[in-house]
mmCIF file of C-alpha atoms in Angstrom:
data_model
loop_
_atom_site.group_PDB
_atom_site.id
_atom_site.type_symbol
_atom_site.label_atom_id
_atom_site.label_comp_id
_atom_site.label_asym_id
_atom_site.label_seq_id
_atom_site.Cartn_x
_atom_site.Cartn_y
_atom_site.Cartn_z
ATOM 1 C CA UNK A 1 12.682 27.605 95.626
ATOM 2 C CA UNK A 2 14.161 30.504 97.553
ATOM 3 C CA UNK A 3 16.887 29.326 99.927
ATOM 4 C CA UNK A 4 20.140 30.170 101.710
ATOM 5 C CA UNK A 5 23.106 28.680 99.834
ATOM 6 C CA UNK A 6 25.899 30.198 101.928
ATOM 7 C CA UNK A 7 26.397 31.956 105.259
ATOM 8 C CA UNK A 8 29.704 33.768 105.851
ATOM 9 C CA UNK A 9 31.306 35.709 108.705
ATOM 10 C CA UNK A 10 34.434 37.805 109.204
ATOM 11 C CA UNK A 11 36.134 39.348 112.225
ATOM 12 C CA UNK A 12 37.285 42.447 110.272
ATOM 13 C CA UNK A 13 35.379 44.829 108.004
ATOM 14 C CA UNK A 14 36.483 45.245 104.387
ATOM 15 C CA UNK A 15 37.712 41.667 104.066
ATOM 16 C CA UNK A 16 36.393 38.475 102.531
ATOM 17 C CA UNK A 17 34.202 36.394 104.817
ATOM 18 C CA UNK A 18 34.634 32.739 105.732
ATOM 19 C CA UNK A 19 31.716 30.406 104.910
ATOM 20 C CA UNK A 20 30.099 28.611 107.856
ATOM 21 C CA UNK A 21 27.293 26.053 107.981
ATOM 22 C CA UNK A 22 25.099 28.053 110.380
ATOM 23 C CA UNK A 23 24.944 31.288 112.348
ATOM 24 C CA UNK A 24 22.933 32.958 115.080
ATOM 25 C CA UNK A 25 21.022 36.086 114.043
ATOM 26 C CA UNK A 26 20.567 38.391 117.025
ATOM 27 C CA UNK A 27 17.689 40.876 117.126
ATOM 28 C CA UNK A 28 18.821 44.442 116.342
ATOM 29 C CA UNK A 29 22.432 43.274 116.110
ATOM 30 C CA UNK A 30 23.161 40.991 113.149
ATOM 31 C CA UNK A 31 25.053 37.714 112.935
ATOM 32 C CA UNK A 32 26.909 36.752 116.107
ATOM 33 C CA UNK A 33 30.660 36.902 115.537
ATOM 34 C CA UNK A 34 30.525 39.045 112.375
ATOM 35 C CA UNK A 35 32.410 42.350 112.176
ATOM 36 C CA UNK A 36 29.384 44.140 110.654
ATOM 37 C CA UNK A 37 27.060 43.175 113.512
ATOM 38 C CA UNK A 38 25.893 45.976 115.764
ATOM 39 C CA UNK A 39 23.318 48.723 115.787
ATOM 40 C CA UNK A 40 22.439 50.373 112.474
ATOM 41 C CA UNK A 41 20.910 49.666 109.116
ATOM 42 C CA UNK A 42 23.590 47.298 107.745
ATOM 43 C CA UNK A 43 23.505 44.484 110.326
ATOM 44 C CA UNK A 44 23.356 41.697 107.732
ATOM 45 C CA UNK A 45 24.116 41.647 104.011
ATOM 46 C CA UNK A 46 22.590 39.607 101.193
ATOM 47 C CA UNK A 47 23.794 38.773 97.711
ATOM 48 C CA UNK A 48 22.181 36.534 95.115
ATOM 49 C CA UNK A 49 24.270 33.424 94.536
ATOM 50 C CA UNK A 50 23.425 33.814 90.857
ATOM 51 C CA UNK A 51 25.369 37.117 90.833
ATOM 52 C CA UNK A 52 28.406 35.442 92.410
ATOM 53 C CA UNK A 53 28.206 32.746 89.700
ATOM 54 C CA UNK A 54 27.897 35.426 87.004
ATOM 55 C CA UNK A 55 31.002 37.238 88.317
ATOM 56 C CA UNK A 56 32.896 33.930 88.350
ATOM 57 C CA UNK A 57 31.779 33.090 84.798
ATOM 58 C CA UNK A 58 32.984 36.579 83.782
ATOM 59 C CA UNK A 59 36.517 35.699 84.789
ATOM 60 C CA UNK A 60 36.772 36.668 88.458
ATOM 61 C CA UNK A 61 38.105 33.977 90.778
ATOM 62 C CA UNK A 62 35.445 34.304 93.477
ATOM 63 C CA UNK A 63 33.269 32.110 95.650
ATOM 64 C CA UNK A 64 30.817 32.518 98.525
ATOM 65 C CA UNK A 65 32.004 35.076 101.090
ATOM 66 C CA UNK A 66 34.474 36.715 98.721
ATOM 67 C CA UNK A 67 32.322 39.857 98.319
ATOM 68 C CA UNK A 68 31.893 40.071 102.125
ATOM 69 C CA UNK A 69 28.233 39.055 101.934
ATOM 70 C CA UNK A 70 26.758 37.385 105.012
ATOM 71 C CA UNK A 71 24.072 35.428 103.185
ATOM 72 C CA UNK A 72 24.163 34.218 99.585
ATOM 73 C CA UNK A 73 20.864 32.962 98.235
ATOM 74 C CA UNK A 74 19.213 31.090 95.396
ATOM 75 C CA UNK A 75 16.021 32.290 93.746
ATOM 76 C CA UNK A 76 15.897 35.826 95.178
ATOM 77 C CA UNK A 77 16.376 39.005 93.124
ATOM 78 C CA UNK A 78 17.282 41.200 96.093
ATOM 79 C CA UNK A 79 17.414 44.485 94.158
ATOM 80 C CA UNK A 80 13.691 44.254 93.343
ATOM 81 C CA UNK A 81 12.598 44.166 96.996
ATOM 82 C CA UNK A 82 11.575 47.559 98.324
ATOM 83 C CA UNK A 83 13.183 48.950 101.465
ATOM 84 C CA UNK A 84 10.975 47.945 104.384
ATOM 85 C CA UNK A 85 10.254 44.434 103.057
ATOM 86 C CA UNK A 86 10.418 41.824 105.815
ATOM 87 C CA UNK A 87 12.080 38.572 104.769
ATOM 88 C CA UNK A 88 11.886 35.271 106.650
ATOM 89 C CA UNK A 89 15.017 33.131 106.954
ATOM 90 C CA UNK A 90 14.408 29.580 108.138
ATOM 91 C CA UNK A 91 11.803 29.019 110.825
ATOM 92 C CA UNK A 92 12.260 32.069 113.050
ATOM 93 C CA UNK A 93 14.513 34.814 111.715
ATOM 94 C CA UNK A 94 12.990 37.960 110.214
ATOM 95 C CA UNK A 95 15.110 40.644 108.554
ATOM 96 C CA UNK A 96 13.847 44.015 107.337
ATOM 97 C CA UNK A 97 15.497 45.351 104.173
ATOM 98 C CA UNK A 98 17.016 48.740 104.986
ATOM 99 C CA UNK A 99 19.348 49.524 102.091
ATOM 100 C CA UNK A 100 19.801 48.459 98.478
ATOM 101 C CA UNK A 101 23.373 48.777 97.277
ATOM 102 C CA UNK A 102 26.010 50.857 98.971
ATOM 103 C CA UNK A 103 28.428 53.622 98.228
ATOM 104 C CA UNK A 104 32.112 52.784 98.327
ATOM 105 C CA UNK A 105 34.287 55.761 99.168
ATOM 106 C CA UNK A 106 37.478 53.912 98.262
ATOM 107 C CA UNK A 107 38.353 50.567 96.793
ATOM 108 C CA UNK A 108 38.513 47.955 99.555
ATOM 109 C CA UNK A 109 40.695 44.880 99.941
ATOM 110 C CA UNK A 110 37.947 42.815 98.300
ATOM 111 C CA UNK A 111 38.198 44.860 95.107
ATOM 112 C CA UNK A 112 41.950 44.356 94.944
ATOM 113 C CA UNK A 113 41.777 40.646 95.811
ATOM 114 C CA UNK A 114 38.869 39.774 93.498
ATOM 115 C CA UNK A 115 39.331 42.345 90.736
ATOM 116 C CA UNK A 116 35.878 43.859 91.307
ATOM 117 C CA UNK A 117 33.310 44.199 94.056
ATOM 118 C CA UNK A 118 29.666 43.687 93.137
ATOM 119 C CA UNK A 119 28.258 44.517 96.589
ATOM 120 C CA UNK A 120 27.776 48.239 95.800
ATOM 121 C CA UNK A 121 25.627 47.290 92.765
ATOM 122 C CA UNK A 122 24.047 43.986 93.802
ATOM 123 C CA UNK A 123 24.135 43.808 97.598
ATOM 124 C CA UNK A 124 21.211 44.407 99.916
ATOM 125 C CA UNK A 125 21.377 45.129 103.635
ATOM 126 C CA UNK A 126 18.984 44.567 106.475
ATOM 127 C CA UNK A 127 18.259 44.783 110.164
ATOM 128 C CA UNK A 128 17.422 41.705 112.261
ATOM 129 C CA UNK A 129 13.838 42.108 113.559
ATOM 130 C CA UNK A 130 13.510 38.621 115.043
ATOM 131 C CA UNK A 131 16.544 36.477 115.869
ATOM 132 C CA UNK A 132 17.356 32.780 115.790
ATOM 133 C CA UNK A 133 19.552 30.246 114.056
ATOM 134 C CA UNK A 134 19.968 30.130 110.284
ATOM 135 C CA UNK A 135 21.530 27.288 108.303
ATOM 136 C CA UNK A 136 22.609 26.678 104.742
ATOM 137 C CA UNK A 137 19.634 25.208 102.913
ATOM 138 C CA UNK A 138 17.036 27.116 104.990
ATOM 139 C CA UNK A 139 14.097 28.420 103.011
ATOM 140 C CA UNK A 140 13.525 32.139 102.451
ATOM 141 C CA UNK A 141 10.019 33.560 102.557
ATOM 142 C CA UNK A 142 9.074 36.892 101.053
ATOM 143 C CA UNK A 143 5.544 38.221 101.349
ATOM 144 C CA UNK A 144 3.667 38.830 98.116
ATOM 145 C CA UNK A 145 3.560 42.520 97.136
#
């Protein structure tokens, strides 16, 4: 089953995020209260929970939110979804994938705190097309190709 396992927010960019039980996704803005919210293609970020577990098993002391991801998931291989894919979160929220991976121009605080940052390689970013509440445990729907 594809589902949300963690939601995390931060008030500053380039820092670890704090896990929360739920959040409000705002159309063409992102998650209310998150530093990355606003216009643009990187309103919300996704990372497979399996990748966070793999980094932890590899020796990094990390948990949900430590790579500054907004939404960690179970059962989704984000890197295989083409840009433009629309993903459903819970009952109402729709996010369009806009970017796979990212370029880091310098090492951020996350890199120095965690010892690595997997977001440039594993992270996916999107734009909120339809807003609403999301909660940990919500299902994720992805249309068949």
